[in-house]
Amino acid sequence: ELSLAGIGSTISICAKDNVKDVYCMGTNNVAELGFGNTTPAYTPTLSAGFSGADSLSSGGTHRCSIVAGDAYCADSGPYGMN
């Protein structure tokens, strides 16, 4: 499953593998990749913030996942999952 979004200079992509691990890459300039920081990822990097994802969603500067019925999002908030 792929999830792609971009707005302005924030461009990223995340993908879920068959064991529900999520790998993301992109600018990460508003902490949207779920890493807990704003370090860019130029290659697919495991995003522990989305671990166990049943589904993914992206839009603008946020990335969200559903894990066991709960929604988790990373965005321009306080550098972490909301």
PDB file of C-alpha atoms in Angstrom, residues 14-70:
ATOM      1  CA  CYS A  14       5.183   6.039   2.628  1.00  0.00           C
ATOM      2  CA  ALA A  15       4.601   2.364   1.899  1.00  0.00           C
ATOM      3  CA  LYS A  16       3.372  -0.509   4.067  1.00  0.00           C
ATOM      4  CA  ASP A  17       4.868  -3.970   3.638  1.00  0.00           C
ATOM      5  CA  ASN A  18       3.186  -7.336   4.168  1.00  0.00           C
ATOM      6  CA  VAL A  19       4.068  -7.432   7.897  1.00  0.00           C
ATOM      7  CA  LYS A  20       2.607  -3.927   8.472  1.00  0.00           C
ATOM      8  CA  ASP A  21       5.915  -2.105   8.787  1.00  0.00           C
ATOM      9  CA  VAL A  22       5.835   1.350   7.218  1.00  0.00           C
ATOM     10  CA  TYR A  23       8.770   2.851   5.323  1.00  0.00           C
ATOM     11  CA  CYS A  24       8.813   6.534   4.413  1.00  0.00           C
ATOM     12  CA  MET A  25      11.051   8.902   2.498  1.00  0.00           C
ATOM     13  CA  GLY A  26      10.880  12.572   1.685  1.00  0.00           C
ATOM     14  CA  THR A  27      11.659  16.089   2.832  1.00  0.00           C
ATOM     15  CA  ASN A  28      10.234  15.606   6.362  1.00  0.00           C
ATOM     16  CA  ASN A  29      10.477  19.357   6.926  1.00  0.00           C
ATOM     17  CA  VAL A  30       7.389  19.389   9.200  1.00  0.00           C
ATOM     18  CA  ALA A  31       8.027  15.982  10.880  1.00  0.00           C
ATOM     19  CA  GLU A  32       5.405  14.327   8.672  1.00  0.00           C
ATOM     20  CA  LEU A  33       7.232  11.002   8.338  1.00  0.00           C
ATOM     21  CA  GLY A  34       6.662   9.852  11.929  1.00  0.00           C
ATOM     22  CA  PHE A  35      10.365   9.791  12.858  1.00  0.00           C
ATOM     23  CA  GLY A  36       9.979  12.281  15.719  1.00  0.00           C
ATOM     24  CA  ASN A  37      12.300  14.766  14.007  1.00  0.00           C
ATOM     25  CA  THR A  38      12.651  16.791  10.814  1.00  0.00           C
ATOM     26  CA  THR A  39      15.608  14.928   9.305  1.00  0.00           C
ATOM     27  CA  PRO A  40      15.003  14.212   5.605  1.00  0.00           C
ATOM     28  CA  ALA A  41      15.055  10.619   4.388  1.00  0.00           C
ATOM     29  CA  TYR A  42      16.422  10.094   0.878  1.00  0.00           C
ATOM     30  CA  THR A  43      15.899   6.324   0.938  1.00  0.00           C
ATOM     31  CA  PRO A  44      12.977   4.323   2.368  1.00  0.00           C
ATOM     32  CA  THR A  45      13.385   4.401   6.162  1.00  0.00           C
ATOM     33  CA  LEU A  46      11.422   2.454   8.762  1.00  0.00           C
ATOM     34  CA  SER A  47       8.949   4.734  10.504  1.00  0.00           C
ATOM     35  CA  ALA A  48       8.419   3.340  14.002  1.00  0.00           C
ATOM     36  CA  GLY A  49       5.635   5.890  14.500  1.00  0.00           C
ATOM     37  CA  PHE A  50       3.459   3.980  12.025  1.00  0.00           C
ATOM     38  CA  SER A  51       4.449   0.455  13.076  1.00  0.00           C
ATOM     39  CA  GLY A  52       1.663  -2.131  12.749  1.00  0.00           C
ATOM     40  CA  ALA A  53      -0.364  -0.040  10.308  1.00  0.00           C
ATOM     41  CA  ASP A  54      -3.547  -1.546   8.940  1.00  0.00           C
ATOM     42  CA  SER A  55      -3.886   1.348   6.479  1.00  0.00           C
ATOM     43  CA  LEU A  56      -2.193   4.631   5.509  1.00  0.00           C
ATOM     44  CA  SER A  57      -3.445   8.052   4.506  1.00  0.00           C
ATOM     45  CA  SER A  58      -1.698  11.263   3.454  1.00  0.00           C
ATOM     46  CA  GLY A  59      -2.704  14.788   2.698  1.00  0.00           C
ATOM     47  CA  GLY A  60      -0.986  18.153   2.635  1.00  0.00           C
ATOM     48  CA  THR A  61       1.621  18.022   5.373  1.00  0.00           C
ATOM     49  CA  HIS A  62       0.281  15.089   7.400  1.00  0.00           C
ATOM     50  CA  ARG A  63       0.574  11.305   7.299  1.00  0.00           C
ATOM     51  CA  CYS A  64      -1.818   9.033   9.220  1.00  0.00           C
ATOM     52  CA  SER A  65      -2.189   5.338   9.913  1.00  0.00           C
ATOM     53  CA  ILE A  66      -4.822   3.110  11.469  1.00  0.00           C
ATOM     54  CA  VAL A  67      -3.348   0.643  13.971  1.00  0.00           C
ATOM     55  CA  ALA A  68      -5.754  -1.790  15.670  1.00  0.00           C
ATOM     56  CA  GLY A  69      -8.617   0.658  15.143  1.00  0.00           C
ATOM     57  CA  ASP A  70      -6.776   3.726  16.480  1.00  0.00           C
TER      58      ASP A  70
END
